[in-house]
Each structure stands twice: as structure tokens, then as C-alpha cells.
Amino acid sequence: MKRLTAYVLLLALLLTGCGGSVDPDEAQESIQVIAMDTAMLITTYGERSPAAAYACEDTIRDLEAKLSRTDPDSEVSRLNAAGGAVLEVGEDLGVLLDAAAYYQFTTGGAFNIAIAPLASAWGFTEDHFRVPSQEEISGLLKLVNGFSLQQTPEGVALGPGQSIDLGAIAKGYAADKIVQVLQEYEVPRANINLGGNVLAYGTRPGGAPWRVGIQDPKRTDEPNAFAGVLELEDSFAVTSGGYQRYFEENGKRYHHILDPATGYPADSGLASVTVVADCGEGSGLSGMMCDALSTALFIMGEETALDFRRNWSGLPFELVLITEDGRVVATGGLADRFTLDESSGYTYEEAAS
């Protein structure tokens, strides 16, 4: 899961209750939502901004009820508990399962929703942290790496002992659905933070891009400590990082992004990965793509992630990688949209195309 690792810098926000006439294009509603195990901020503009903001919340809560692994009544929980029986699934879960299979294949297994048993063994799902034995990890890896979804006209089924967790893709899908809500309500601009999944929709009042900060992994105790700032419009920006959720045992830190190849927290040399893609017309489910790839590319490491992007034939995306050795590496499409925070101490590099 991704915590509050990227923050929209909410500048020049106008409150509608200050009296006098308000330009409909700048009318605003801002609500906080606690869902999908994270704090979210939804800010919408325009005459229909209040209705749009609460419709966005309804979309999030509807998806959470279907997709949460910790809700025993969700579709995901019922599928996990089915013991290999075939179950009919709804449209949203069906889309996510198809997408998960695609990203598992294209990333060579770095993205794998069957990581759920391992996440539980480490205690990240239940917040009761522990370091599993190598024997336990080896046994669970057989379930993870042998994962394949059985699909029939009647529904889908998992393999014996397998279970899934959509935490690395569900918020991205929610962001895609929110784009549809904003379009339906004719919202001219919005900024949506789904706990590290940021949607910069339209532009700020006045036409300037939204400013989206990428949290400095070395200064997590400072909420406004950024490694740099992106200037974005009609874009998703999704960040995954090993600093977001972790525990320490015997002086060693263990983070929550598990490598399906080893069963241990990924040791890739990266501190965080931010994936940026357009959310405009023709961009498809690019929010879901950003979510899935941010996790997979973090596991891959710097060079493999950059090679992956160079060879990628799907929807276009850009990257900001923060390395554990103190560098910020951005791909060329962000050269004029990313500003390094000089006080962070990082050095900046533009990735070779």
C-alpha cells in the first residue's frame, strides 16, 4: 500500500463561504476521506464542485467495499476464502484481475497480486510485524510464483492456498474512475490525493500547472520535506517507496514492498519511484498503470526500470527515481516539469533516452 508520499501543494485555494459573488470556475469543495487504509484529500472546482467531491467519495467507498482484503464481505475476501472454487465477480474486480495478469506478465513477475500470503506472514496486512523464517518464506513462495488465475464462463478461481491483495493497483484504478466522475460533473479542475496516488486534473485557477511534491525519503518526519516538485496538468503521479511502511528488528529495517522472487523486502537500491502519465482523452486506465508500475519498477531497481521504460510499448509514462545513494534520476519528458529541492542534498541526473 502507498501512504502519503506525494502531496499536492494546494496554493491559492479560495473558500466559497467568504461572502460576495464567486466565479463558478473557482468555487471549491475540499473533503478528507479515510479509505483503502490511507488518508485521502479530494478538492474539486466549479459550480458542481460539492456534488462532484462527494460523488468521488462514493466511488472510492464502493470500490473499497468490493476490493478490500480485510473486509470479510468484499468480493476479494470471498474469492480468497473460496478454496479454489469458481466465483462470479463484478465488473470492477474483473477489470483489475485482467490488468493484474497483464502487468505480472509484462514486468516478468515483479508485479504479483498473489503476494498476499507473504504480506500476512510479515505482518504488513495485520500490523503485527515479524520476520518469517526462511522455511516459511520458501513455502509461501510456491504459492506466489505458481500463481495463475483460472477463468471460466462461470467466473474465476484461485489455486489452492492462494490469495490476492490489490493494494498495489486498486487506488490507481480508483483514480481512473474519479476522472470519469469529474468529467460527468463537468469539473474544470481538481486535485486528488489518494495517499500517494495524485491526480492533477486540469490546471490551477489562473492556468498554471499544479505543483506536486515528491516526499524526501530521508526526511519522512517532515511532511513538507520534498526531494523535488513536479509541475503537472491532466496527469497522474504515483509514488512507491520503502520508507512508507516498515518495521525494525535487531537493528535492521524491513519495508512492505516485497519482492515476489525472494519473499523479502525488495533490495533494489531505490528509495522511491514516481510514475507520471497523462489522464486526458485516450489515456485509458493510466492511473492503474502508474500504480502497478510504481511497485514493479521499485522492485526491479534503477537500471532495469529505465530499460523497461525504454522498451515499453504501452501507454507512455515518465519516471522520477530516488536512489539510496543520494541521486534523483528523471526521464527526459519531465526535464522541464521537475525542480530539485536544492536543500535536500540530492544530485540530479536526467536518464539517457
CSV table of C-alpha atoms in Angstrom, one decimal:
chain,number,residue,atom,x,y,z
A,1,MET,CA,0.0,0.0,0.0
A,2,LYS,CA,1.1,3.5,-0.6
A,3,ARG,CA,0.9,6.1,2.2
A,4,LEU,CA,1.0,9.9,1.9
A,5,THR,CA,4.3,10.0,-0.1
A,6,ALA,CA,3.3,12.6,-2.7
A,7,TYR,CA,1.5,15.8,-1.8
A,8,VAL,CA,-0.4,18.3,-3.9
A,9,LEU,CA,0.8,21.8,-2.9
A,10,LEU,CA,-2.6,23.4,-2.6
A,11,LEU,CA,-1.9,27.0,-3.5
A,12,ALA,CA,-4.4,29.8,-3.9
A,13,LEU,CA,-7.4,27.8,-2.7
A,14,LEU,CA,-10.5,30.0,-2.4
A,15,LEU,CA,-13.2,29.2,0.1
A,16,THR,CA,-16.7,29.7,-1.1
A,17,GLY,CA,-18.1,30.9,2.2
A,18,CYS,CA,-16.2,34.2,2.3
A,19,GLY,CA,-19.2,36.3,1.0
A,20,GLY,CA,-19.7,38.1,-2.3
A,21,SER,CA,-20.0,36.5,-5.7
A,22,VAL,CA,-17.8,33.7,-6.6
A,23,ASP,CA,-16.6,32.8,-10.1
A,24,PRO,CA,-18.1,29.4,-10.7
A,25,ASP,CA,-14.7,28.2,-12.2
A,26,GLU,CA,-13.1,28.9,-8.8
A,27,ALA,CA,-15.8,27.6,-6.5
A,28,GLN,CA,-14.3,24.8,-4.4
A,29,GLU,CA,-15.1,21.8,-2.2
A,30,SER,CA,-12.4,20.0,-0.3
A,31,ILE,CA,-13.1,16.9,1.8
A,32,GLN,CA,-10.9,14.4,3.6
A,33,VAL,CA,-11.7,10.7,3.2
A,34,ILE,CA,-10.2,7.8,5.2
A,35,ALA,CA,-10.4,4.8,3.0
A,36,MET,CA,-8.3,2.0,1.5
A,37,ASP,CA,-6.1,2.2,4.6
A,38,THR,CA,-5.0,5.7,3.9
A,39,ALA,CA,-5.9,9.4,4.3
A,40,MET,CA,-7.2,11.0,1.1
A,41,LEU,CA,-7.9,14.6,0.1
A,42,ILE,CA,-10.4,15.4,-2.6
A,43,THR,CA,-10.5,19.0,-3.9
A,44,THR,CA,-12.8,20.0,-6.7
A,45,TYR,CA,-13.7,23.2,-8.5
A,46,GLY,CA,-16.6,24.6,-10.5
A,47,GLU,CA,-20.3,25.2,-9.9
A,48,ARG,CA,-20.9,21.5,-9.2
A,49,SER,CA,-17.8,21.0,-7.0
A,50,PRO,CA,-19.6,19.9,-3.8
A,51,ALA,CA,-21.7,17.2,-5.6
A,52,ALA,CA,-18.6,16.1,-7.6
A,53,ALA,CA,-16.4,15.8,-4.5
A,54,TYR,CA,-19.0,13.6,-2.7
A,55,ALA,CA,-19.5,11.5,-5.8
A,56,CYS,CA,-15.8,10.9,-5.8
A,57,GLU,CA,-16.0,9.7,-2.2
A,58,ASP,CA,-18.9,7.4,-3.1
A,59,THR,CA,-16.8,5.9,-5.9
A,60,ILE,CA,-13.9,5.3,-3.5
A,61,ARG,CA,-16.1,3.7,-0.8
A,62,ASP,CA,-17.9,1.5,-3.4
A,63,LEU,CA,-14.5,0.2,-4.6
A,64,GLU,CA,-13.2,-0.3,-1.1
A,65,ALA,CA,-16.3,-2.5,-0.3
A,66,LYS,CA,-15.6,-4.7,-3.2
A,67,LEU,CA,-11.8,-4.9,-3.2
A,68,SER,CA,-10.6,-4.7,0.4
A,69,ARG,CA,-8.8,-7.9,1.6
A,70,THR,CA,-9.5,-7.1,5.2
A,71,ASP,CA,-13.3,-6.7,4.7
A,72,PRO,CA,-14.7,-10.2,5.0
A,73,ASP,CA,-17.7,-9.3,2.9
A,74,SER,CA,-15.8,-7.9,-0.1
A,75,GLU,CA,-15.5,-9.7,-3.4
A,76,VAL,CA,-11.8,-10.2,-2.9
A,77,SER,CA,-12.2,-11.7,0.5
A,78,ARG,CA,-14.9,-14.1,-0.8
A,79,LEU,CA,-12.6,-15.1,-3.7
A,80,ASN,CA,-9.7,-15.6,-1.2
A,81,ALA,CA,-11.9,-17.8,1.0
A,82,ALA,CA,-13.4,-19.9,-1.8
A,83,GLY,CA,-10.7,-22.6,-1.5
A,84,GLY,CA,-10.3,-22.8,-5.3
A,85,ALA,CA,-14.0,-22.8,-6.1
A,86,VAL,CA,-15.1,-20.7,-9.1
A,87,LEU,CA,-16.9,-17.5,-8.2
A,88,GLU,CA,-18.6,-14.9,-10.4
A,89,VAL,CA,-17.0,-11.5,-10.0
A,90,GLY,CA,-18.3,-8.0,-10.7
A,91,GLU,CA,-17.0,-5.7,-13.5
A,92,ASP,CA,-14.5,-3.8,-11.4
A,93,LEU,CA,-12.8,-6.8,-9.9
A,94,GLY,CA,-12.8,-8.4,-13.3
A,95,VAL,CA,-11.0,-5.4,-14.9
A,96,LEU,CA,-8.5,-5.4,-12.1
A,97,LEU,CA,-7.8,-9.1,-12.4
A,98,ASP,CA,-7.2,-8.9,-16.1
A,99,ALA,CA,-4.9,-5.9,-15.6
A,100,ALA,CA,-3.0,-7.6,-12.8
A,101,ALA,CA,-2.4,-10.6,-15.1
A,102,TYR,CA,-1.1,-8.2,-17.8
A,103,TYR,CA,1.3,-6.4,-15.5
A,104,GLN,CA,2.5,-9.6,-14.0
A,105,PHE,CA,3.4,-10.8,-17.5
A,106,THR,CA,4.9,-7.5,-18.8
A,107,THR,CA,7.0,-7.0,-15.6
A,108,GLY,CA,8.4,-10.5,-15.6
A,109,GLY,CA,6.6,-11.2,-12.3
A,110,ALA,CA,7.8,-8.2,-10.4
A,111,PHE,CA,4.1,-7.2,-10.1
A,112,ASN,CA,2.2,-10.0,-8.5
A,113,ILE,CA,-1.1,-9.7,-6.6
A,114,ALA,CA,-0.6,-13.2,-5.1
A,115,ILE,CA,1.9,-11.7,-2.7
A,116,ALA,CA,-0.9,-11.6,-0.1
A,117,PRO,CA,0.2,-14.7,1.9
A,118,LEU,CA,3.7,-13.3,2.2
A,119,ALA,CA,2.4,-9.9,3.2
A,120,SER,CA,0.5,-11.5,6.0
A,121,ALA,CA,3.5,-13.6,7.1
A,122,TRP,CA,5.5,-10.4,7.5
A,123,GLY,CA,2.5,-8.8,9.4
A,124,PHE,CA,2.1,-5.9,7.0
A,125,THR,CA,-1.6,-6.7,6.5
A,126,GLU,CA,-2.4,-7.1,10.2
A,127,ASP,CA,0.1,-4.6,11.6
A,128,HIS,CA,1.7,-7.3,13.7
A,129,PHE,CA,5.2,-7.3,12.3
A,130,ARG,CA,7.6,-10.2,12.4
A,131,VAL,CA,10.4,-11.7,10.3
A,132,PRO,CA,9.3,-15.1,9.0
A,133,SER,CA,11.7,-18.0,8.9
A,134,GLN,CA,13.4,-18.9,5.6
A,135,GLU,CA,11.5,-22.2,5.6
A,136,GLU,CA,8.1,-20.3,5.9
A,137,ILE,CA,9.0,-17.9,3.2
A,138,SER,CA,10.1,-20.7,0.8
A,139,GLY,CA,6.8,-22.5,1.3
A,140,LEU,CA,4.8,-19.4,0.6
A,141,LEU,CA,6.9,-18.5,-2.5
A,142,LYS,CA,5.5,-21.7,-4.1
A,143,LEU,CA,2.0,-20.1,-3.9
A,144,VAL,CA,3.2,-16.7,-5.1
A,145,ASN,CA,5.3,-17.8,-8.0
A,146,GLY,CA,2.9,-20.5,-9.1
A,147,PHE,CA,0.0,-18.0,-9.3
A,148,SER,CA,-2.3,-18.2,-12.2
A,149,LEU,CA,-5.9,-17.2,-12.3
A,150,GLN,CA,-8.4,-19.8,-13.6
A,151,GLN,CA,-11.0,-18.1,-15.7
A,152,THR,CA,-14.2,-19.8,-17.0
A,153,PRO,CA,-17.5,-18.6,-18.4
A,154,GLU,CA,-18.9,-19.1,-14.8
A,155,GLY,CA,-16.3,-16.9,-13.1
A,156,VAL,CA,-12.7,-17.1,-11.7
A,157,ALA,CA,-10.9,-19.2,-9.2
A,158,LEU,CA,-7.6,-19.1,-7.4
A,159,GLY,CA,-5.3,-22.0,-6.9
A,160,PRO,CA,-5.3,-24.0,-3.6
A,161,GLY,CA,-3.9,-21.9,-0.8
A,162,GLN,CA,-3.6,-18.8,-2.8
A,163,SER,CA,-4.9,-15.4,-2.0
A,164,ILE,CA,-4.7,-12.0,-3.6
A,165,ASP,CA,-4.1,-8.4,-2.5
A,166,LEU,CA,-5.0,-5.5,-4.8
A,167,GLY,CA,-3.3,-2.8,-2.7
A,168,ALA,CA,-0.7,-2.1,-5.4
A,169,ILE,CA,-3.3,-1.3,-8.1
A,170,ALA,CA,-6.7,-0.5,-6.6
A,171,LYS,CA,-6.1,3.2,-5.8
A,172,GLY,CA,-4.8,3.7,-9.3
A,173,TYR,CA,-8.0,2.2,-10.6
A,174,ALA,CA,-10.0,4.4,-8.2
A,175,ALA,CA,-8.2,7.4,-9.7
A,176,ASP,CA,-9.2,6.4,-13.2
A,177,LYS,CA,-12.8,6.1,-12.1
A,178,ILE,CA,-12.6,9.5,-10.4
A,179,VAL,CA,-11.6,11.0,-13.8
A,180,GLN,CA,-14.9,9.7,-15.1
A,181,VAL,CA,-16.7,11.3,-12.2
A,182,LEU,CA,-15.0,14.7,-12.8
A,183,GLN,CA,-15.9,14.6,-16.5
A,184,GLU,CA,-19.5,13.7,-15.7
A,185,TYR,CA,-19.9,16.6,-13.3
A,186,GLU,CA,-18.1,19.0,-15.8
A,187,VAL,CA,-15.4,19.8,-13.2
A,188,PRO,CA,-12.9,22.2,-14.8
A,189,ARG,CA,-10.1,21.4,-12.3
A,190,ALA,CA,-9.4,19.3,-9.3
A,191,ASN,CA,-6.5,17.9,-7.3
A,192,ILE,CA,-7.0,14.5,-5.7
A,193,ASN,CA,-4.6,12.8,-3.3
A,194,LEU,CA,-5.4,9.1,-2.7
A,195,GLY,CA,-2.5,8.5,-0.4
A,196,GLY,CA,0.5,8.8,-2.7
A,197,ASN,CA,-1.7,8.5,-5.9
A,198,VAL,CA,-2.1,12.1,-7.1
A,199,LEU,CA,-4.4,13.2,-9.8
A,200,ALA,CA,-3.7,16.8,-11.0
A,201,TYR,CA,-6.8,17.4,-13.1
A,202,GLY,CA,-6.8,20.4,-15.4
A,203,THR,CA,-4.8,23.4,-14.1
A,204,ARG,CA,-4.8,25.6,-11.1
A,205,PRO,CA,-7.0,28.7,-11.1
A,206,GLY,CA,-5.3,31.1,-13.5
A,207,GLY,CA,-4.0,28.4,-15.7
A,208,ALA,CA,-0.7,27.4,-14.0
A,209,PRO,CA,0.2,23.8,-13.6
A,210,TRP,CA,-0.5,22.0,-10.2
A,211,ARG,CA,2.7,21.7,-8.1
A,212,VAL,CA,3.1,18.1,-6.8
A,213,GLY,CA,5.8,17.5,-4.3
A,214,ILE,CA,7.7,14.2,-4.1
A,215,GLN,CA,8.5,13.4,-0.5
A,216,ASP,CA,12.1,13.1,0.5
A,217,PRO,CA,12.6,9.5,1.8
A,218,LYS,CA,15.3,10.7,4.2
A,219,ARG,CA,13.0,13.2,5.9
A,220,THR,CA,9.8,11.3,6.5
A,221,ASP,CA,9.2,13.0,9.8
A,222,GLU,CA,8.9,16.3,8.0
A,223,PRO,CA,5.6,16.3,6.0
A,224,ASN,CA,6.6,19.1,3.7
A,225,ALA,CA,10.2,17.9,3.0
A,226,PHE,CA,10.4,17.3,-0.7
A,227,ALA,CA,13.1,15.9,-2.9
A,228,GLY,CA,11.6,18.0,-5.7
A,229,VAL,CA,8.5,19.3,-7.2
A,230,LEU,CA,6.7,18.4,-10.4
A,231,GLU,CA,4.5,20.8,-12.4
A,232,LEU,CA,1.6,18.8,-13.8
A,233,GLU,CA,-1.7,19.2,-15.5
A,234,ASP,CA,-4.1,16.5,-16.5
A,235,SER,CA,-1.7,13.9,-15.1
A,236,PHE,CA,-1.3,11.1,-12.6
A,237,ALA,CA,1.7,10.9,-10.3
A,238,VAL,CA,2.0,7.7,-8.2
A,239,THR,CA,4.9,7.1,-5.8
A,240,SER,CA,6.0,3.9,-4.1
A,241,GLY,CA,8.8,3.8,-1.6
A,242,GLY,CA,10.4,1.6,1.0
A,243,TYR,CA,10.1,4.4,3.6
A,244,GLN,CA,6.3,4.4,3.5
A,245,ARG,CA,5.7,1.5,5.8
A,246,TYR,CA,8.3,-0.6,7.7
A,247,PHE,CA,9.4,-2.0,11.0
A,248,GLU,CA,12.8,-2.6,12.6
A,249,GLU,CA,14.0,-5.8,14.3
A,250,ASN,CA,17.5,-6.3,15.7
A,251,GLY,CA,18.7,-3.0,14.2
A,252,LYS,CA,17.5,-3.9,10.6
A,253,ARG,CA,14.7,-2.2,8.7
A,254,TYR,CA,12.2,-4.2,6.8
A,255,HIS,CA,9.8,-2.4,4.4
A,256,HIS,CA,6.5,-3.5,3.0
A,257,ILE,CA,7.3,-3.8,-0.7
A,258,LEU,CA,8.1,-7.5,-1.1
A,259,ASP,CA,10.0,-9.0,-4.0
A,260,PRO,CA,8.0,-11.9,-5.3
A,261,ALA,CA,11.2,-13.6,-6.4
A,262,THR,CA,12.7,-13.7,-2.9
A,263,GLY,CA,9.8,-13.2,-0.5
A,264,TYR,CA,11.8,-10.5,1.3
A,265,PRO,CA,11.5,-6.7,1.1
A,266,ALA,CA,12.9,-5.6,-2.2
A,267,ASP,CA,16.6,-4.6,-2.0
A,268,SER,CA,16.9,-2.7,-5.3
A,269,GLY,CA,19.0,0.4,-4.4
A,270,LEU,CA,15.9,2.6,-4.8
A,271,ALA,CA,14.3,4.7,-2.1
A,272,SER,CA,11.3,5.6,-4.1
A,273,VAL,CA,9.8,5.5,-7.6
A,274,THR,CA,7.3,8.0,-9.0
A,275,VAL,CA,5.5,7.2,-12.3
A,276,VAL,CA,3.8,10.1,-14.2
A,277,ALA,CA,1.3,9.7,-17.0
A,278,ASP,CA,-1.4,11.7,-18.7
A,279,CYS,CA,-5.0,11.4,-17.7
A,280,GLY,CA,-6.5,13.1,-20.7
A,281,GLU,CA,-8.6,11.7,-23.6
A,282,GLY,CA,-7.1,8.5,-25.0
A,283,SER,CA,-5.1,7.8,-21.9
A,284,GLY,CA,-7.1,4.7,-20.9
A,285,LEU,CA,-6.6,3.3,-17.4
A,286,SER,CA,-3.2,5.1,-17.0
A,287,GLY,CA,-3.8,5.7,-13.2
A,288,MET,CA,-3.9,2.0,-12.7
A,289,MET,CA,-0.8,1.6,-14.9
A,290,CYS,CA,1.1,4.1,-12.8
A,291,ASP,CA,0.1,2.4,-9.6
A,292,ALA,CA,1.1,-1.1,-10.8
A,293,LEU,CA,4.4,0.1,-12.4
A,294,SER,CA,5.5,2.2,-9.4
A,295,THR,CA,5.6,-1.0,-7.3
A,296,ALA,CA,7.1,-3.2,-10.0
A,297,LEU,CA,9.8,-0.8,-11.0
A,298,PHE,CA,10.8,-0.2,-7.4
A,299,ILE,CA,11.4,-3.9,-7.1
A,300,MET,CA,13.4,-4.0,-10.4
A,301,GLY,CA,15.9,-1.3,-9.5
A,302,GLU,CA,17.3,1.7,-11.4
A,303,GLU,CA,18.8,0.2,-14.5
A,304,THR,CA,16.2,-2.5,-15.1
A,305,ALA,CA,13.4,0.1,-14.5
A,306,LEU,CA,14.9,2.5,-17.0
A,307,ASP,CA,15.4,-0.3,-19.6
A,308,PHE,CA,11.8,-1.4,-19.0
A,309,ARG,CA,10.6,2.1,-19.8
A,310,ARG,CA,12.8,2.4,-23.0
A,311,ASN,CA,11.3,-0.9,-24.3
A,312,TRP,CA,7.7,-0.3,-23.1
A,313,SER,CA,5.1,-0.3,-25.9
A,314,GLY,CA,2.0,0.6,-23.8
A,315,LEU,CA,0.7,4.0,-22.6
A,316,PRO,CA,3.6,6.4,-22.3
A,317,PHE,CA,4.9,7.3,-18.9
A,318,GLU,CA,7.8,9.2,-17.2
A,319,LEU,CA,9.8,8.4,-14.1
A,320,VAL,CA,11.4,10.0,-11.1
A,321,LEU,CA,13.7,7.6,-9.3
A,322,ILE,CA,15.3,8.5,-5.9
A,323,THR,CA,18.2,6.2,-5.2
A,324,GLU,CA,19.6,5.1,-1.8
A,325,ASP,CA,23.0,6.6,-2.8
A,326,GLY,CA,21.6,10.1,-2.9
A,327,ARG,CA,20.6,10.8,-6.6
A,328,VAL,CA,17.3,11.8,-8.2
A,329,VAL,CA,17.0,10.4,-11.7
A,330,ALA,CA,14.3,11.7,-14.0
A,331,THR,CA,13.4,10.7,-17.5
A,332,GLY,CA,13.6,13.3,-20.3
A,333,GLY,CA,9.9,14.0,-20.6
A,334,LEU,CA,10.0,15.6,-17.1
A,335,ALA,CA,13.1,17.7,-17.7
A,336,ASP,CA,11.1,21.0,-17.9
A,337,ARG,CA,8.5,19.9,-15.3
A,338,PHE,CA,10.7,18.8,-12.4
A,339,THR,CA,12.6,21.1,-10.0
A,340,LEU,CA,15.0,19.6,-7.5
A,341,ASP,CA,14.9,20.9,-3.9
A,342,GLU,CA,18.5,22.1,-3.5
A,343,SER,CA,18.2,21.8,0.3
A,344,SER,CA,17.5,18.0,0.0
A,345,GLY,CA,21.2,17.2,-0.7
A,346,TYR,CA,20.4,15.0,-3.7
A,347,THR,CA,22.2,15.3,-7.0
A,348,TYR,CA,20.1,15.4,-10.2
A,349,GLU,CA,20.5,13.3,-13.3
A,350,GLU,CA,18.5,13.0,-16.5
A,351,ALA,CA,18.2,9.5,-17.6
A,352,ALA,CA,19.5,8.5,-21.0
A,353,SER,CA,16.8,8.0,-23.5
